[in-house]
Amino acid sequence: MTNDHALRRIKSFVLRAGRLSPRQKLGLETWLPDYQLTLGETPWDLTACFGRSADVVIELGFGMGQTLITMAQASPHINFLGIEVHQAGIGSLAAELHDHAIQNVRIAPYDAVDVLQRAIAPNALSGINIFFPDPWPKARHHKRRLIQPDFINLVLKKIKPGGFIHLATDWQEYAMHMLEVLAPNPDLLNKHPGGGFIPRPESRPLTKFEQRGMNLGHEVWDLLFTRK
């Protein structure tokens, strides 16, 4: 059973005040209302939220939003829900969605655990992408890591059978931790035939940050599991 109390108590992120660019401010103040979903007392009707019935994929922690924009443009038949708490990224994404007239993305500017617990109905998702979450490298901070058994069990309640969990990290020790969390779960199937990490799939865009790291010899580890 998912330990909901533990999920609520320990945050996987720290909000830091930062300066916003004029474009980010414009995105937050002018364009975000066009895309934002608001937490309420009942789960969202995702068909109504997007104005159509289609597979829904979450990107949890979309940063500045470039990966989400690229994926949404490449897969217009999929509804994408981006979750992020940092204002700069939320504003940037809202501005980009407006500029490119992208219709298949909605924004949830809240804690991901709150969204999953309160707003997503069981079996409502076709998949969830979590790319480069904070590795919290110090041992005393490992409890803050997002990828934990309780969190994965919560995600599994929201993903339909056959739906996927796609994780990526450039921190090797966290990659091994992720594998150790997902591999023993009886409700998950590793899509790598050998039970390990997969090459970066075409569906995950290569970011500028990732390309710079690769040029310096840094590795990236991808995991792709599906719900049985």
CSV table of N, CA and C in Angstrom, one decimal, residues 64-199:
chain,number,residue,atom,x,y,z
A,64,MET,N,12.5,24.0,-18.3
A,64,MET,CA,12.1,25.2,-19.1
A,64,MET,C,11.1,24.8,-20.3
A,65,GLY,N,10.8,23.5,-20.4
A,65,GLY,CA,9.8,23.1,-21.3
A,65,GLY,C,10.1,22.7,-22.7
A,66,GLN,N,11.4,22.8,-23.0
A,66,GLN,CA,11.8,22.5,-24.4
A,66,GLN,C,11.5,21.1,-24.9
A,67,THR,N,11.8,20.1,-24.0
A,67,THR,CA,11.5,18.7,-24.3
A,67,THR,C,10.0,18.5,-24.5
A,68,LEU,N,9.3,19.1,-23.6
A,68,LEU,CA,7.8,18.9,-23.7
A,68,LEU,C,7.3,19.6,-25.0
A,69,ILE,N,7.8,20.7,-25.4
A,69,ILE,CA,7.4,21.4,-26.6
A,69,ILE,C,7.7,20.5,-27.8
A,70,THR,N,8.9,19.9,-27.9
A,70,THR,CA,9.4,19.1,-29.0
A,70,THR,C,8.5,17.8,-29.1
A,71,MET,N,8.2,17.2,-27.9
A,71,MET,CA,7.4,16.0,-28.0
A,71,MET,C,6.0,16.3,-28.4
A,72,ALA,N,5.4,17.4,-27.9
A,72,ALA,CA,4.1,17.7,-28.3
A,72,ALA,C,3.9,18.0,-29.8
A,73,GLN,N,4.9,18.7,-30.3
A,73,GLN,CA,4.9,19.0,-31.8
A,73,GLN,C,5.1,17.7,-32.6
A,74,ALA,N,5.9,16.8,-32.1
A,74,ALA,CA,6.1,15.5,-32.8
A,74,ALA,C,5.0,14.6,-32.7
A,75,SER,N,4.2,14.7,-31.7
A,75,SER,CA,3.0,13.8,-31.5
A,75,SER,C,1.8,14.5,-31.2
A,76,PRO,N,1.2,15.2,-32.2
A,76,PRO,CA,0.0,16.0,-32.0
A,76,PRO,C,-1.2,15.2,-31.6
A,77,HIS,N,-1.1,13.8,-31.8
A,77,HIS,CA,-2.3,13.0,-31.5
A,77,HIS,C,-2.3,12.6,-30.0
A,78,ILE,N,-1.3,13.0,-29.2
A,78,ILE,CA,-1.2,12.7,-27.8
A,78,ILE,C,-1.4,14.0,-27.0
A,79,ASN,N,-2.2,13.9,-25.9
A,79,ASN,CA,-2.3,15.0,-25.0
A,79,ASN,C,-1.2,14.9,-23.9
A,80,PHE,N,-0.5,16.0,-23.7
A,80,PHE,CA,0.6,16.1,-22.8
A,80,PHE,C,0.2,17.0,-21.6
A,81,LEU,N,0.5,16.5,-20.4
A,81,LEU,CA,0.3,17.3,-19.2
A,81,LEU,C,1.7,17.5,-18.6
A,82,GLY,N,2.1,18.8,-18.5
A,82,GLY,CA,3.4,19.1,-17.9
A,82,GLY,C,3.2,19.5,-16.4
A,83,ILE,N,4.0,19.0,-15.5
A,83,ILE,CA,4.0,19.3,-14.1
A,83,ILE,C,5.3,20.0,-13.8
A,84,GLU,N,5.2,21.1,-13.1
A,84,GLU,CA,6.4,21.9,-12.7
A,84,GLU,C,6.1,22.9,-11.6
A,85,VAL,N,7.0,23.1,-10.7
A,85,VAL,CA,6.7,24.1,-9.6
A,85,VAL,C,7.5,25.4,-9.8
A,86,HIS,N,8.5,25.4,-10.6
A,86,HIS,CA,9.4,26.5,-10.7
A,86,HIS,C,8.8,27.6,-11.7
A,87,GLN,N,8.7,28.8,-11.2
A,87,GLN,CA,8.0,29.8,-12.0
A,87,GLN,C,8.6,30.1,-13.3
A,88,ALA,N,9.9,30.2,-13.4
A,88,ALA,CA,10.6,30.5,-14.6
A,88,ALA,C,10.2,29.5,-15.7
A,89,GLY,N,10.3,28.3,-15.4
A,89,GLY,CA,10.0,27.2,-16.4
A,89,GLY,C,8.5,27.3,-16.8
A,90,ILE,N,7.6,27.5,-15.8
A,90,ILE,CA,6.2,27.6,-16.1
A,90,ILE,C,5.9,28.7,-17.1
A,91,GLY,N,6.5,29.9,-16.8
A,91,GLY,CA,6.3,31.0,-17.6
A,91,GLY,C,6.9,30.8,-19.0
A,92,SER,N,8.0,30.2,-19.1
A,92,SER,CA,8.7,30.0,-20.4
A,92,SER,C,7.8,29.0,-21.3
A,93,LEU,N,7.3,28.0,-20.6
A,93,LEU,CA,6.5,27.0,-21.4
A,93,LEU,C,5.2,27.7,-21.9
A,94,ALA,N,4.5,28.4,-21.0
A,94,ALA,CA,3.3,29.1,-21.4
A,94,ALA,C,3.5,30.0,-22.6
A,95,ALA,N,4.6,30.7,-22.6
A,95,ALA,CA,4.9,31.6,-23.7
A,95,ALA,C,5.2,30.9,-25.0
A,96,GLU,N,5.9,29.8,-24.9
A,96,GLU,CA,6.2,29.0,-26.1
A,96,GLU,C,4.9,28.3,-26.6
A,97,LEU,N,4.1,27.8,-25.7
A,97,LEU,CA,2.8,27.2,-26.2
A,97,LEU,C,2.0,28.3,-27.0
A,98,HIS,N,1.9,29.5,-26.5
A,98,HIS,CA,1.2,30.5,-27.2
A,98,HIS,C,1.8,30.9,-28.5
A,99,ASP,N,3.2,31.1,-28.5
A,99,ASP,CA,3.8,31.5,-29.7
A,99,ASP,C,3.7,30.5,-30.8
A,100,HIS,N,3.7,29.2,-30.5
A,100,HIS,CA,3.6,28.1,-31.5
A,100,HIS,C,2.2,27.6,-31.7
A,101,ALA,N,1.3,28.2,-31.0
A,101,ALA,CA,-0.1,27.8,-31.1
A,101,ALA,C,-0.3,26.3,-30.9
A,102,ILE,N,0.4,25.8,-29.9
A,102,ILE,CA,0.3,24.3,-29.5
A,102,ILE,C,-0.9,24.1,-28.7
A,103,GLN,N,-1.8,23.1,-29.1
A,103,GLN,CA,-3.1,22.9,-28.4
A,103,GLN,C,-3.1,21.6,-27.6
A,104,ASN,N,-2.1,20.8,-27.7
A,104,ASN,CA,-2.2,19.5,-27.0
A,104,ASN,C,-1.3,19.4,-25.7
A,105,VAL,N,-1.1,20.6,-25.1
A,105,VAL,CA,-0.4,20.6,-23.8
A,105,VAL,C,-1.2,21.4,-22.8
A,106,ARG,N,-1.2,20.9,-21.6
A,106,ARG,CA,-1.8,21.6,-20.4
A,106,ARG,C,-0.7,21.6,-19.3
A,107,ILE,N,-0.8,22.6,-18.4
A,107,ILE,CA,0.2,22.8,-17.4
A,107,ILE,C,-0.4,22.7,-16.0
A,108,ALA,N,0.2,21.9,-15.2
A,108,ALA,CA,-0.2,21.7,-13.8
A,108,ALA,C,1.0,22.3,-12.9
A,109,PRO,N,0.8,23.5,-12.4
A,109,PRO,CA,1.9,24.2,-11.7
A,109,PRO,C,1.9,23.8,-10.2
A,110,TYR,N,2.0,22.5,-9.9
A,110,TYR,CA,1.8,22.1,-8.5
A,110,TYR,C,2.8,20.9,-8.2
A,111,ASP,N,2.9,20.6,-7.0
A,111,ASP,CA,3.7,19.4,-6.5
A,111,ASP,C,3.1,18.2,-7.3
A,112,ALA,N,4.0,17.4,-7.8
A,112,ALA,CA,3.6,16.2,-8.6
A,112,ALA,C,2.8,15.2,-7.8
A,113,VAL,N,3.2,15.0,-6.5
A,113,VAL,CA,2.5,14.1,-5.7
A,113,VAL,C,1.0,14.6,-5.4
A,114,ASP,N,0.9,15.9,-5.2
A,114,ASP,CA,-0.5,16.4,-5.0
A,114,ASP,C,-1.3,16.2,-6.3
A,115,VAL,N,-0.7,16.4,-7.5
A,115,VAL,CA,-1.5,16.2,-8.7
A,115,VAL,C,-1.9,14.8,-8.9
A,116,LEU,N,-1.0,13.8,-8.7
A,116,LEU,CA,-1.3,12.4,-8.8
A,116,LEU,C,-2.3,12.0,-7.8
A,117,GLN,N,-2.2,12.4,-6.6
A,117,GLN,CA,-3.1,11.9,-5.5
A,117,GLN,C,-4.5,12.5,-5.7
A,118,ARG,N,-4.6,13.8,-6.1
A,118,ARG,CA,-5.9,14.5,-6.1
A,118,ARG,C,-6.5,14.6,-7.4
A,119,ALA,N,-5.8,14.7,-8.5
A,119,ALA,CA,-6.3,15.2,-9.8
A,119,ALA,C,-6.4,14.1,-10.9
A,120,ILE,N,-5.6,13.0,-10.7
A,120,ILE,CA,-5.6,12.0,-11.8
A,120,ILE,C,-6.3,10.8,-11.4
A,121,ALA,N,-7.3,10.4,-12.2
A,121,ALA,CA,-8.1,9.2,-11.9
A,121,ALA,C,-7.3,8.0,-12.1
A,122,PRO,N,-7.7,6.9,-11.5
A,122,PRO,CA,-7.1,5.6,-11.8
A,122,PRO,C,-7.1,5.2,-13.3
A,123,ASN,N,-6.0,4.7,-13.8
A,123,ASN,CA,-5.9,4.2,-15.2
A,123,ASN,C,-6.1,5.3,-16.2
A,124,ALA,N,-5.9,6.6,-15.8
A,124,ALA,CA,-6.2,7.7,-16.7
A,124,ALA,C,-5.0,8.0,-17.7
A,125,LEU,N,-3.8,7.5,-17.4
A,125,LEU,CA,-2.6,7.9,-18.1
A,125,LEU,C,-2.1,6.8,-19.0
A,126,SER,N,-1.6,7.2,-20.1
A,126,SER,CA,-0.9,6.2,-21.0
A,126,SER,C,0.6,6.1,-20.7
A,127,GLY,N,1.1,7.1,-20.0
A,127,GLY,CA,2.5,7.1,-19.6
A,127,GLY,C,3.0,8.3,-18.8
A,128,ILE,N,4.2,8.2,-18.3
A,128,ILE,CA,4.8,9.3,-17.5
A,128,ILE,C,6.3,9.4,-17.8
A,129,ASN,N,6.7,10.6,-18.2
A,129,ASN,CA,8.1,10.8,-18.4
A,129,ASN,C,8.7,11.6,-17.3
A,130,ILE,N,9.9,11.1,-16.7
A,130,ILE,CA,10.6,11.9,-15.7
A,130,ILE,C,12.0,11.9,-16.1
A,131,PHE,N,12.4,13.1,-16.7
A,131,PHE,CA,13.7,13.2,-17.2
A,131,PHE,C,14.6,14.1,-16.4
A,132,PHE,N,15.7,13.6,-15.9
A,132,PHE,CA,16.7,14.3,-15.2
A,132,PHE,C,16.2,14.9,-13.9
A,133,PRO,N,15.5,14.1,-13.0
A,133,PRO,CA,15.1,14.6,-11.7
A,133,PRO,C,16.3,14.9,-10.9
A,134,ASP,N,16.1,15.7,-9.9
A,134,ASP,CA,17.2,16.1,-9.0
A,134,ASP,C,17.8,14.8,-8.3
A,135,PRO,N,19.1,14.5,-8.5
A,135,PRO,CA,19.6,13.3,-7.9
A,135,PRO,C,19.9,13.3,-6.4
A,136,TRP,N,19.8,14.5,-5.8
A,136,TRP,CA,20.1,14.6,-4.4
A,136,TRP,C,21.3,13.7,-4.0
A,137,PRO,N,22.5,14.1,-4.5
A,137,PRO,CA,23.6,13.1,-4.4
A,137,PRO,C,24.1,12.8,-3.0
A,138,LYS,N,23.9,13.8,-2.0
A,138,LYS,CA,24.4,13.5,-0.7
A,138,LYS,C,23.5,12.5,0.0
A,139,ALA,N,24.2,11.5,0.7
A,139,ALA,CA,23.5,10.4,1.3
A,139,ALA,C,22.4,10.9,2.3
A,140,ARG,N,22.6,12.0,3.0
A,140,ARG,CA,21.6,12.4,3.9
A,140,ARG,C,20.3,13.0,3.2
A,141,HIS,N,20.5,13.3,1.9
A,141,HIS,CA,19.4,13.8,1.2
A,141,HIS,C,18.7,12.7,0.3
A,142,HIS,N,19.1,11.5,0.3
A,142,HIS,CA,18.5,10.5,-0.5
A,142,HIS,C,17.0,10.3,-0.3
A,143,LYS,N,16.6,10.6,0.9
A,143,LYS,CA,15.2,10.4,1.2
A,143,LYS,C,14.3,11.4,0.4
A,144,ARG,N,15.0,12.5,-0.1
A,144,ARG,CA,14.2,13.4,-0.9
A,144,ARG,C,14.1,13.0,-2.4
A,145,ARG,N,14.8,12.0,-2.8
A,145,ARG,CA,14.7,11.6,-4.2
A,145,ARG,C,13.3,11.2,-4.6
A,146,LEU,N,12.9,11.6,-5.7
A,146,LEU,CA,11.5,11.4,-6.2
A,146,LEU,C,11.2,9.9,-6.4
A,147,ILE,N,12.2,9.2,-7.0
A,147,ILE,CA,12.0,7.8,-7.4
A,147,ILE,C,12.2,6.9,-6.2
A,148,GLN,N,11.1,6.6,-5.5
A,148,GLN,CA,11.0,5.7,-4.4
A,148,GLN,C,9.9,4.7,-4.6
A,149,PRO,N,9.9,3.6,-3.9
A,149,PRO,CA,8.9,2.6,-4.0
A,149,PRO,C,7.4,3.1,-3.9
A,150,ASP,N,7.2,4.0,-2.8
A,150,ASP,CA,5.9,4.5,-2.6
A,150,ASP,C,5.4,5.4,-3.7
A,151,PHE,N,6.3,6.2,-4.3
A,151,PHE,CA,6.0,7.0,-5.4
A,151,PHE,C,5.6,6.2,-6.6
A,152,ILE,N,6.4,5.2,-6.9
A,152,ILE,CA,6.2,4.4,-8.1
A,152,ILE,C,4.8,3.6,-8.0
A,153,ASN,N,4.5,3.2,-6.7
A,153,ASN,CA,3.2,2.5,-6.5
A,153,ASN,C,2.1,3.5,-6.8
A,154,LEU,N,2.3,4.8,-6.4
A,154,LEU,CA,1.2,5.8,-6.7
A,154,LEU,C,1.1,6.0,-8.2
A,155,VAL,N,2.2,6.1,-8.9
A,155,VAL,CA,2.1,6.3,-10.4
A,155,VAL,C,1.4,5.1,-11.0
A,156,LEU,N,1.7,3.9,-10.5
A,156,LEU,CA,1.1,2.7,-11.1
A,156,LEU,C,-0.4,2.7,-11.0
A,157,LYS,N,-1.0,3.3,-10.0
A,157,LYS,CA,-2.4,3.4,-9.9
A,157,LYS,C,-3.0,4.3,-11.0
A,158,LYS,N,-2.2,5.2,-11.5
A,158,LYS,CA,-2.7,6.2,-12.5
A,158,LYS,C,-2.5,5.8,-13.9
A,159,ILE,N,-1.6,4.8,-14.2
A,159,ILE,CA,-1.2,4.4,-15.5
A,159,ILE,C,-2.1,3.2,-15.9
A,160,LYS,N,-2.6,3.2,-17.1
A,160,LYS,CA,-3.4,2.1,-17.5
A,160,LYS,C,-2.5,0.9,-17.8
A,161,PRO,N,-3.0,-0.4,-17.8
A,161,PRO,CA,-2.2,-1.5,-18.2
A,161,PRO,C,-1.6,-1.3,-19.6
A,162,GLY,N,-0.3,-1.6,-19.7
A,162,GLY,CA,0.4,-1.3,-21.0
A,162,GLY,C,1.0,0.1,-21.0
A,163,GLY,N,0.7,0.9,-20.1
A,163,GLY,CA,1.2,2.3,-20.0
A,163,GLY,C,2.7,2.2,-19.6
A,164,PHE,N,3.4,3.3,-19.8
A,164,PHE,CA,4.9,3.3,-19.5
A,164,PHE,C,5.3,4.3,-18.5
A,165,ILE,N,6.5,4.0,-17.9
A,165,ILE,CA,7.2,4.9,-17.1
A,165,ILE,C,8.6,5.0,-17.7
A,166,HIS,N,9.0,6.2,-18.1
A,166,HIS,CA,10.3,6.4,-18.8
A,166,HIS,C,11.1,7.4,-17.9
A,167,LEU,N,12.2,6.9,-17.5
A,167,LEU,CA,13.1,7.7,-16.6
A,167,LEU,C,14.4,7.9,-17.3
A,168,ALA,N,15.0,9.1,-17.0
A,168,ALA,CA,16.4,9.3,-17.6
A,168,ALA,C,17.2,10.2,-16.5
A,169,THR,N,18.5,9.8,-16.4
A,169,THR,CA,19.3,10.6,-15.5
A,169,THR,C,20.7,10.5,-16.0
A,170,ASP,N,21.5,11.6,-15.6
A,170,ASP,CA,22.9,11.6,-16.0
A,170,ASP,C,23.8,11.4,-14.7
A,171,TRP,N,23.1,10.8,-13.7
A,171,TRP,CA,23.8,10.6,-12.4
A,171,TRP,C,23.8,9.1,-12.2
A,172,GLN,N,25.0,8.4,-12.3
A,172,GLN,CA,25.0,6.9,-12.4
A,172,GLN,C,24.5,6.3,-11.1
A,173,GLU,N,24.8,6.8,-10.0
A,173,GLU,CA,24.3,6.2,-8.7
A,173,GLU,C,22.8,6.3,-8.6
A,174,TYR,N,22.3,7.4,-9.1
A,174,TYR,CA,20.8,7.5,-9.1
A,174,TYR,C,20.2,6.6,-10.1
A,175,ALA,N,20.8,6.4,-11.2
A,175,ALA,CA,20.3,5.5,-12.2
A,175,ALA,C,20.2,4.1,-11.6
A,176,MET,N,21.2,3.7,-10.9
A,176,MET,CA,21.2,2.3,-10.2
A,176,MET,C,20.1,2.3,-9.2
A,177,HIS,N,19.9,3.4,-8.5
A,177,HIS,CA,18.8,3.4,-7.5
A,177,HIS,C,17.5,3.3,-8.2
A,178,MET,N,17.3,4.0,-9.3
A,178,MET,CA,16.0,3.9,-10.0
A,178,MET,C,15.8,2.4,-10.4
A,179,LEU,N,16.8,1.8,-11.0
A,179,LEU,CA,16.6,0.4,-11.4
A,179,LEU,C,16.3,-0.5,-10.2
A,180,GLU,N,16.9,-0.3,-9.1
A,180,GLU,CA,16.7,-1.1,-7.9
A,180,GLU,C,15.2,-0.9,-7.4
A,181,VAL,N,14.7,0.3,-7.6
A,181,VAL,CA,13.3,0.6,-7.2
A,181,VAL,C,12.3,-0.1,-8.2
A,182,LEU,N,12.5,0.1,-9.5
A,182,LEU,CA,11.5,-0.4,-10.4
A,182,LEU,C,11.6,-1.9,-10.7
A,183,ALA,N,12.8,-2.5,-10.8
A,183,ALA,CA,13.0,-3.8,-11.2
A,183,ALA,C,12.2,-4.9,-10.4
A,184,PRO,N,12.2,-4.7,-9.0
A,184,PRO,CA,11.5,-5.7,-8.2
A,184,PRO,C,10.0,-5.6,-8.2
A,185,ASN,N,9.5,-4.5,-8.8
A,185,ASN,CA,8.0,-4.3,-8.7
A,185,ASN,C,7.3,-5.3,-9.6
A,186,PRO,N,6.4,-6.1,-9.0
A,186,PRO,CA,5.8,-7.2,-9.8
A,186,PRO,C,4.8,-6.7,-10.8
A,187,ASP,N,4.4,-5.5,-10.8
A,187,ASP,CA,3.5,-4.9,-11.7
A,187,ASP,C,4.2,-4.2,-12.9
A,188,LEU,N,5.5,-4.3,-13.0
A,188,LEU,CA,6.3,-3.6,-14.0
A,188,LEU,C,7.1,-4.6,-14.8
A,189,LEU,N,7.2,-4.2,-16.1
A,189,LEU,CA,8.0,-5.0,-17.0
A,189,LEU,C,9.1,-4.1,-17.7
A,190,ASN,N,10.4,-4.5,-17.5
A,190,ASN,CA,11.5,-3.8,-18.1
A,190,ASN,C,11.5,-4.0,-19.6
A,191,LYS,N,11.5,-3.0,-20.4
A,191,LYS,CA,11.5,-3.1,-21.8
A,191,LYS,C,12.8,-3.5,-22.4
A,192,HIS,N,13.9,-3.4,-21.6
A,192,HIS,CA,15.2,-3.9,-22.1
A,192,HIS,C,15.2,-5.4,-21.9
A,193,PRO,N,15.5,-6.1,-22.9
A,193,PRO,CA,15.4,-7.6,-22.8
A,193,PRO,C,16.4,-8.2,-21.8
A,194,GLY,N,17.5,-7.5,-21.5
A,194,GLY,CA,18.4,-7.9,-20.5
A,194,GLY,C,18.2,-7.4,-19.1
A,195,GLY,N,17.1,-6.6,-19.0
A,195,GLY,CA,16.8,-6.2,-17.7
A,195,GLY,C,17.5,-4.9,-17.2
A,196,GLY,N,18.1,-4.2,-18.1
A,196,GLY,CA,18.9,-3.1,-17.7
A,196,GLY,C,18.4,-1.8,-18.3
A,197,PHE,N,19.4,-0.9,-18.8
A,197,PHE,CA,19.1,0.4,-19.3
A,197,PHE,C,18.9,0.3,-20.8
A,198,ILE,N,18.1,1.2,-21.4
A,198,ILE,CA,17.9,1.2,-22.8
A,198,ILE,C,18.7,2.3,-23.5
A,199,PRO,N,19.0,2.2,-24.8
A,199,PRO,CA,19.5,3.4,-25.5
A,199,PRO,C,18.5,4.5,-25.5
